[in-house]
XYZ file of C-alpha atoms in Angstrom:
390
model
C -0.083 0.114 -0.263
C 2.907 2.009 0.942
C 4.742 1.471 -2.477
C 1.337 2.163 -4.335
C 0.555 5.461 -2.382
C 4.435 6.566 -3.087
C 3.836 6.026 -6.569
C 0.511 7.511 -7.221
C 1.996 10.904 -5.869
C 5.282 10.967 -8.003
C 2.964 10.165 -11.005
C 1.118 13.056 -9.906
C 4.189 14.923 -9.403
C 5.261 14.361 -13.049
C 1.926 15.411 -14.585
C 1.430 18.696 -12.824
C 4.947 19.936 -13.818
C 4.809 23.181 -15.222
C 5.228 23.656 -19.056
C 8.102 26.040 -18.154
C 9.574 23.028 -16.818
C 8.973 20.280 -19.359
C 10.845 22.559 -21.716
C 13.720 22.877 -19.828
C 13.309 18.799 -19.341
C 13.337 18.446 -23.494
C 16.267 21.220 -23.427
C 18.568 19.471 -21.321
C 17.903 16.026 -23.089
C 18.803 17.366 -26.353
C 21.722 19.094 -24.945
C 22.870 15.492 -23.853
C 21.879 13.891 -27.139
C 23.608 16.319 -29.817
C 27.204 15.124 -27.987
C 25.832 11.363 -28.007
C 24.790 11.798 -31.987
C 28.179 13.154 -32.758
C 30.328 10.704 -31.130
C 28.459 7.585 -32.105
C 28.096 9.013 -36.038
C 31.979 8.744 -35.836
C 32.176 5.662 -34.071
C 30.347 3.806 -36.609
C 31.816 5.435 -39.452
C 35.153 4.739 -38.446
C 34.814 1.816 -36.148
C 36.985 3.518 -33.081
C 35.723 4.954 -30.301
C 37.855 8.120 -30.016
C 39.631 8.614 -33.500
C 42.303 11.342 -34.237
C 39.403 12.391 -36.982
C 37.025 12.768 -33.786
C 39.599 14.819 -31.955
C 40.153 17.221 -34.521
C 36.156 17.379 -35.267
C 35.393 18.377 -31.582
C 34.794 22.106 -32.887
C 31.857 20.640 -33.796
C 30.022 20.413 -30.605
C 29.572 23.706 -29.333
C 28.986 24.962 -32.682
C 26.114 22.198 -32.573
C 24.873 23.268 -29.667
C 25.277 27.090 -30.884
C 22.674 26.484 -34.074
C 21.203 23.786 -32.348
C 19.368 25.144 -29.336
C 18.124 28.326 -31.198
C 16.724 26.784 -34.298
C 14.875 24.036 -32.224
C 13.490 27.211 -30.162
C 12.446 29.412 -33.253
C 10.681 26.322 -35.158
C 8.659 25.248 -32.495
C 10.025 21.981 -31.357
C 9.822 23.026 -27.466
C 5.561 24.162 -27.897
C 4.482 20.934 -28.798
C 2.687 19.117 -26.508
C 4.749 15.983 -25.576
C 1.454 13.786 -24.328
C 0.139 14.179 -27.998
C 3.240 13.677 -30.471
C 2.871 11.226 -33.340
C 4.118 10.992 -36.858
C 4.288 14.558 -37.505
C 6.443 15.296 -34.801
C 8.683 13.086 -35.785
C 8.872 14.815 -39.884
C 9.396 17.892 -38.092
C 12.572 16.859 -35.940
C 13.598 15.074 -39.107
C 13.557 18.483 -41.260
C 15.078 20.470 -37.958
C 17.716 17.773 -37.571
C 18.560 18.104 -41.281
C 19.006 21.885 -41.443
C 21.244 21.800 -38.311
C 23.374 19.248 -40.007
C 23.466 21.250 -42.991
C 24.096 24.734 -41.117
C 26.766 22.683 -39.398
C 28.830 21.477 -42.952
C 28.172 24.979 -43.865
C 30.034 26.698 -41.234
C 33.243 23.881 -41.189
C 33.553 24.908 -44.634
C 33.418 28.607 -44.843
C 35.784 29.045 -41.772
C 37.752 25.794 -43.054
C 37.957 23.569 -40.015
C 38.546 20.277 -40.351
C 35.681 18.116 -41.624
C 34.517 14.556 -41.243
C 33.684 11.914 -43.739
C 30.843 12.616 -45.645
C 29.009 9.839 -44.677
C 28.977 10.736 -40.825
C 27.119 13.714 -41.895
C 24.426 11.316 -42.698
C 24.763 9.104 -40.085
C 24.825 12.189 -37.895
C 21.474 13.532 -39.180
C 19.944 9.923 -38.316
C 21.116 9.774 -35.250
C 20.102 13.028 -34.293
C 16.572 12.376 -35.269
C 16.394 8.794 -33.693
C 17.604 10.097 -30.388
C 15.055 12.975 -30.199
C 12.138 11.347 -31.478
C 13.078 8.175 -29.118
C 12.732 10.452 -26.322
C 9.941 12.271 -27.146
C 7.745 9.200 -27.939
C 9.201 7.300 -24.524
C 8.140 10.651 -22.727
C 4.568 10.216 -24.056
C 4.073 6.882 -23.606
C 5.256 7.507 -19.961
C 3.073 10.544 -19.571
C -0.025 8.449 -20.700
C 1.046 5.150 -18.355
C 1.083 7.650 -15.532
C -1.982 8.861 -16.161
C -3.319 5.517 -16.400
C -2.157 4.642 -12.878
C -3.371 7.695 -11.048
C -6.602 6.975 -12.842
C -9.811 5.187 -11.669
C -10.129 1.491 -12.897
C -11.058 1.407 -16.714
C -13.195 0.002 -18.745
C -11.979 -3.207 -20.436
C -13.141 -3.164 -24.094
C -12.811 -5.371 -27.220
C -13.008 -3.250 -30.371
C -15.234 -5.013 -33.396
C -13.857 -4.021 -36.385
C -10.073 -3.340 -37.443
C -10.552 -0.783 -39.948
C -9.805 2.744 -40.134
C -12.780 3.433 -37.635
C -11.488 1.022 -35.054
C -7.614 2.512 -35.329
C -8.916 5.873 -34.646
C -11.045 5.020 -31.821
C -8.263 2.990 -30.038
C -6.032 6.060 -30.363
C -8.903 8.254 -29.081
C -9.573 6.109 -26.169
C -5.614 5.843 -25.483
C -5.554 9.655 -25.095
C -8.587 9.839 -23.074
C -7.188 7.544 -20.628
C -10.917 5.639 -19.163
C -10.477 2.708 -21.119
C -8.319 -0.380 -21.276
C -8.201 -2.188 -24.950
C -7.818 -5.881 -24.676
C -8.280 -7.204 -28.402
C -9.578 -6.064 -31.799
C -12.187 -8.104 -33.423
C -12.369 -8.569 -36.971
C -14.306 -11.352 -39.712
C -11.604 -10.689 -41.938
C -9.580 -13.868 -41.985
C -6.212 -12.053 -43.145
C -6.370 -9.983 -40.421
C -6.392 -12.372 -38.166
C -2.944 -12.702 -35.690
C -1.597 -9.244 -37.162
C -2.138 -6.115 -34.837
C -2.932 -2.559 -34.570
C -0.674 -0.473 -32.202
C 0.681 -3.697 -30.399
C -3.162 -4.882 -29.944
C -3.813 -8.147 -31.628
C -6.730 -8.627 -34.158
C -8.986 -12.015 -33.268
C -11.510 -13.975 -34.728
C -14.783 -13.061 -32.925
C -15.357 -16.349 -31.554
C -12.158 -15.520 -29.429
C -14.415 -13.339 -26.999
C -16.062 -16.372 -25.874
C -12.692 -17.733 -23.907
C -11.941 -13.745 -22.888
C -15.429 -13.200 -21.645
C -14.409 -12.198 -18.468
C -11.644 -10.039 -19.148
C -14.011 -8.119 -21.426
C -16.638 -5.270 -19.561
C -17.995 -3.780 -22.808
C -17.875 -4.520 -26.473
C -17.552 -1.395 -28.932
C -18.661 -1.762 -32.841
C -16.512 0.652 -34.723
C -17.590 -0.048 -38.397
C -19.655 3.072 -39.190
C -20.561 1.502 -42.598
C -22.407 -1.549 -41.480
C -25.576 -2.506 -42.757
C -28.473 -2.950 -40.493
C -28.583 -6.621 -41.325
C -24.853 -7.481 -40.259
C -25.383 -5.254 -37.237
C -28.496 -7.224 -36.096
C -26.566 -10.493 -36.846
C -23.405 -8.960 -34.769
C -25.562 -8.261 -31.525
C -27.498 -11.176 -31.444
C -24.415 -13.196 -31.316
C -22.777 -11.017 -28.752
C -26.063 -11.400 -26.941
C -25.411 -14.478 -25.911
C -22.397 -13.499 -24.171
C -24.245 -11.063 -21.628
C -21.654 -8.347 -23.201
C -23.206 -4.573 -23.343
C -22.389 -3.565 -26.826
C -21.987 0.067 -28.032
C -21.320 1.382 -31.422
C -19.559 4.065 -33.180
C -21.682 7.164 -35.115
C -22.809 6.807 -38.320
C -20.093 7.628 -41.741
C -22.757 10.711 -42.047
C -22.839 11.969 -38.592
C -18.773 11.500 -38.441
C -17.775 13.370 -41.575
C -20.381 15.953 -41.221
C -18.863 16.825 -38.125
C -21.895 16.244 -36.218
C -19.911 13.466 -33.714
C -16.657 12.171 -32.910
C -15.504 8.825 -33.361
C -15.112 8.177 -29.909
C -18.801 9.475 -29.117
C -19.935 6.237 -27.834
C -23.957 5.196 -27.990
C -25.928 2.121 -27.539
C -27.401 0.418 -30.346
C -31.346 1.832 -31.007
C -33.812 -0.911 -31.506
C -34.735 0.424 -34.756
C -31.068 0.025 -35.971
C -31.876 -3.871 -35.226
C -34.414 -4.290 -38.266
C -33.964 -7.403 -40.474
C -33.549 -5.269 -43.319
C -32.064 -1.960 -44.486
C -33.858 1.074 -44.418
C -35.040 1.830 -48.177
C -34.596 5.833 -49.030
C -37.766 7.716 -50.589
C -37.797 8.274 -54.264
C -38.061 11.425 -55.181
C -39.326 10.900 -58.324
C -41.989 8.963 -56.829
C -42.949 11.386 -54.286
C -42.643 14.838 -55.380
C -44.695 14.645 -58.302
C -47.544 13.913 -56.032
C -46.756 16.343 -53.257
C -45.880 19.537 -54.906
C -48.372 21.987 -55.097
C -50.870 19.886 -53.325
C -52.620 19.862 -50.578
C -51.268 17.283 -47.722
C -52.709 16.302 -44.613
C -50.269 14.295 -42.192
C -52.131 12.681 -38.821
C -50.035 12.642 -35.520
C -48.147 15.382 -36.957
C -46.132 15.762 -33.888
C -45.032 12.334 -33.153
C -41.632 11.301 -34.144
C -42.727 9.648 -37.316
C -45.046 12.128 -38.466
C -42.548 15.309 -37.500
C -40.071 13.671 -39.774
C -42.523 13.409 -42.254
C -43.619 16.931 -42.207
C -40.092 17.565 -42.425
C -39.534 15.960 -45.953
C -42.936 16.822 -47.365
C -42.207 20.691 -46.527
C -39.164 20.324 -48.533
C -40.986 18.965 -51.773
C -43.053 22.045 -51.886
C -46.755 21.689 -51.132
C -49.416 24.262 -51.373
C -50.751 23.477 -47.964
C -49.506 21.397 -45.334
C -52.093 20.217 -42.753
C -50.776 19.155 -39.389
C -53.284 17.202 -37.472
C -52.421 16.254 -33.821
C -54.138 15.506 -30.604
C -51.025 16.565 -28.296
C -51.056 20.193 -27.778
C -47.067 20.314 -26.900
C -45.907 18.090 -29.707
C -47.967 20.359 -32.721
C -46.928 23.159 -31.020
C -43.126 22.545 -31.573
C -43.479 21.076 -34.555
C -45.625 24.118 -36.107
C -42.762 26.179 -34.789
C -40.118 24.336 -36.218
C -41.883 24.142 -39.459
C -42.854 27.208 -39.882
C -39.026 28.642 -39.069
C -37.782 26.980 -41.823
C -40.820 26.724 -44.631
C -40.412 28.624 -48.043
C -42.982 31.279 -48.797
C -44.660 29.090 -51.400
C -45.724 26.645 -48.580
C -48.996 27.033 -45.948
C -49.796 25.491 -42.892
C -52.949 24.557 -41.331
C -52.656 23.602 -37.418
C -55.620 21.119 -36.513
C -55.647 20.445 -32.402
C -57.785 17.236 -32.972
C -58.178 13.151 -32.612
C -57.389 11.022 -36.082
C -60.037 8.687 -34.836
C -62.720 11.413 -35.028
C -64.319 10.463 -38.371
C -66.767 13.829 -38.336
C -63.551 15.980 -37.580
C -61.978 14.319 -40.313
C -64.665 14.532 -43.099
C -64.879 18.719 -42.393
C -61.819 19.023 -42.619
C -60.819 16.919 -45.993
C -63.974 18.910 -47.345
C -63.191 22.248 -46.473
C -59.519 22.127 -47.403
C -59.653 20.010 -50.466
C -57.038 17.129 -49.072
C -55.322 15.379 -51.758
C -52.658 13.491 -49.974
C -53.087 11.753 -46.360
C -49.952 10.580 -44.434
C -51.607 8.638 -41.808
C -49.048 8.670 -38.701
C -51.303 8.550 -36.076
C -50.851 5.264 -34.004
C -49.586 4.413 -30.314
C -46.624 2.681 -30.481
C -45.482 1.969 -26.750
C -47.101 -1.284 -27.046
C -46.588 -2.215 -23.352
C -48.329 0.876 -22.240
C -51.094 0.260 -24.803
C -51.786 -3.544 -23.441
C -52.292 -1.748 -19.618
C -55.010 0.689 -20.970
C -56.562 -1.395 -23.831
C -59.914 1.018 -23.910
C -57.296 3.854 -24.955
C -56.251 1.978 -27.152
C -59.367 1.276 -28.943
C -60.001 4.301 -29.668
């Protein structure tokens, strides 16, 4: 317990270091790595740990410090957040170190100083980039590990889908620190026994063997068809594991949701078939310029029908709804977005009232009716059979 408490305190101190102190640590690391890279470039080239050519080229060390530190500082090497360092940071290190080596060589030529073998310059560039990059990525991983160590118990998850969405989700969860990814699952046999950032990809059947090590399954295939999603969920339900999914491709590309905005799978997404989009050529000619009535206009289905019908340009849209708050809400929404050519008639009433419907249809000359008024919460209606008969 004392060891855990000490580790926790040290982790907190490391994470709470001020940005200025962290920059000083990175500067100190670079100051030490530059002479190490210089020495290694001569040793690897000449197979001598202290060759005469190295002794003649010691002028490179102070000059390298004099050029490197201002160059690194002015080009933003110490402004980046180490915790989020990625491949772009390595590329930037490479061009900075390439510029450093070029300036160092130019200074040696102009000052007529003893120069090392030509291949040593290439080795120096590679070593500088490799060493400085290794230190930064090691610090990044250490910070993430410290962050995980002081947090609460992480949720153990398996990501179903080893494609681009799965890899992005894993990266987001790793930075967030609240989840521990135990495995990737995928249906593609060519991906089995491979890995993503050290996490192995397995066939879905493996989940039965590691059930006790998984708290959730995250479905990371945004383009998955409803039919296949239904099959996967049915398989996972037999293991009694909660299933969450990433947003759809449309939600991600439009910016409405992030890849790590996980949500439960809605029941309507488990239909045994894919949804059929409306055919504008079929609906448009019958609605454009017509008098259209939507019953149950304030409900979830009726309100969406009203939004789509309004886009097709009816002459008059009649909203029939028995719930006053729902009718008011859809009326305000449609009026705010409707074109000037579309008029509205708002009727508070019951679609089961025959007299009301006859009067309404006769008075306005209704040409098209969309009947969306219905009780949809089956258990509730079963408890109230008389209301359901109405």
